[in-house]
Short mmCIF file of C-alpha atoms in Angstrom, two decimals:
data_model
loop_
_atom_site.label_atom_id
_atom_site.label_comp_id
_atom_site.label_asym_id
_atom_site.label_seq_id
_atom_site.Cartn_x
_atom_site.Cartn_y
_atom_site.Cartn_z
CA MET A 191 0.00 0.00 0.00
CA ARG A 192 2.86 2.36 0.83
CA SER A 193 4.49 1.83 -2.57
CA LYS A 194 1.23 2.73 -4.34
CA ARG A 195 1.06 6.02 -2.43
CA LEU A 196 4.70 6.74 -3.17
CA PHE A 197 4.17 6.01 -6.86
CA ALA A 198 1.02 8.17 -6.97
CA ALA A 199 2.89 11.02 -5.28
CA ALA A 200 5.77 10.75 -7.75
CA VAL A 201 3.37 10.79 -10.71
CA ALA A 202 1.52 13.79 -9.27
CA ILE A 203 4.80 15.70 -8.80
CA ALA A 204 5.91 14.85 -12.34
CA LEU A 205 2.61 16.05 -13.82
CA ALA A 206 2.65 19.22 -11.72
CA SER A 207 6.19 20.02 -12.85
CA THR A 208 5.11 19.89 -16.51
CA LEU A 209 2.65 22.68 -15.78
CA PHE A 210 5.59 24.94 -14.93
CA VAL A 211 8.16 23.66 -17.43
CA MET A 212 6.01 23.61 -20.59
CA PRO A 213 5.01 27.32 -20.68
CA VAL A 214 8.62 28.41 -20.15
CA SER A 215 9.89 26.10 -22.86
CA ALA A 216 7.31 27.38 -25.33
CA HIS A 217 8.75 30.90 -25.33
CA GLY A 218 12.04 29.77 -26.87
CA HIS A 219 14.25 32.49 -25.36
CA HIS A 220 16.33 32.79 -28.51
CA ARG A 221 18.13 36.06 -29.12
CA GLN A 222 18.80 37.11 -32.65
CA ALA A 223 21.46 39.64 -33.45
CA GLN A 224 20.46 42.30 -35.93
CA THR A 225 22.42 41.84 -39.11
CA VAL A 226 23.11 44.23 -41.93
CA ASP A 227 22.47 42.97 -45.45
CA THR A 228 25.42 44.36 -47.39
CA SER A 229 24.02 42.97 -50.64
CA CYS A 230 21.29 45.63 -50.63
CA PRO A 231 22.72 49.16 -50.49
CA VAL A 232 20.65 52.29 -50.01
CA CYS A 233 19.39 53.59 -53.35
CA THR A 234 21.55 56.37 -54.78
CA VAL A 235 19.71 56.75 -58.10
CA GLU A 236 18.97 60.46 -58.58
CA GLY A 237 15.27 61.33 -58.37
CA CYS A 238 14.21 57.85 -57.20
CA THR A 239 11.16 57.90 -54.93
CA GLU A 240 10.70 54.12 -54.60
CA THR A 241 10.28 52.81 -51.06
CA GLY A 242 11.44 49.45 -49.79
CA ARG A 243 13.59 47.06 -51.78
CA HIS A 244 13.51 47.63 -55.51
CA SER A 245 15.75 47.38 -58.56
CA HIS A 246 17.24 49.65 -61.20
CA ASP A 247 18.78 47.96 -64.26
CA GLY A 248 19.07 44.63 -62.44
CA ASN A 249 20.69 46.05 -59.30
CA TYR A 250 18.73 45.84 -56.07
CA TYR A 251 18.51 48.77 -53.68
CA CYS A 252 16.70 49.76 -50.52
CA GLY A 253 14.61 52.93 -50.71
CA TYR A 254 15.02 53.77 -47.02
CA ASP A 255 17.99 55.71 -45.67
CA HIS A 256 19.91 53.59 -43.15
CA ALA A 257 22.78 54.85 -41.03
CA ASP A 258 25.49 52.60 -42.51
CA GLY A 259 24.39 52.94 -46.15
CA TYR A 260 23.06 49.34 -46.31
CA CYS A 261 19.64 47.87 -45.60
CA ASP A 262 19.34 46.64 -42.03
CA GLY A 263 15.89 45.13 -42.52
CA SER A 264 14.00 47.93 -40.77
#
């Protein structure tokens, strides 16, 4: 009888611990560093009013002005 109670208590503790572990694991907690895409420079074509990523004569540019002169994805 004592072993049944011990087993039931162990199972109850294991199930209760999943209630606390599962929500924390679901969040992932992964940090991503912001990277600069040097393959997409800021557009320097005179008079261009395009926004976002676009192309001129087969070359791709970003229409937003970024601090380093390359698209940072923002």
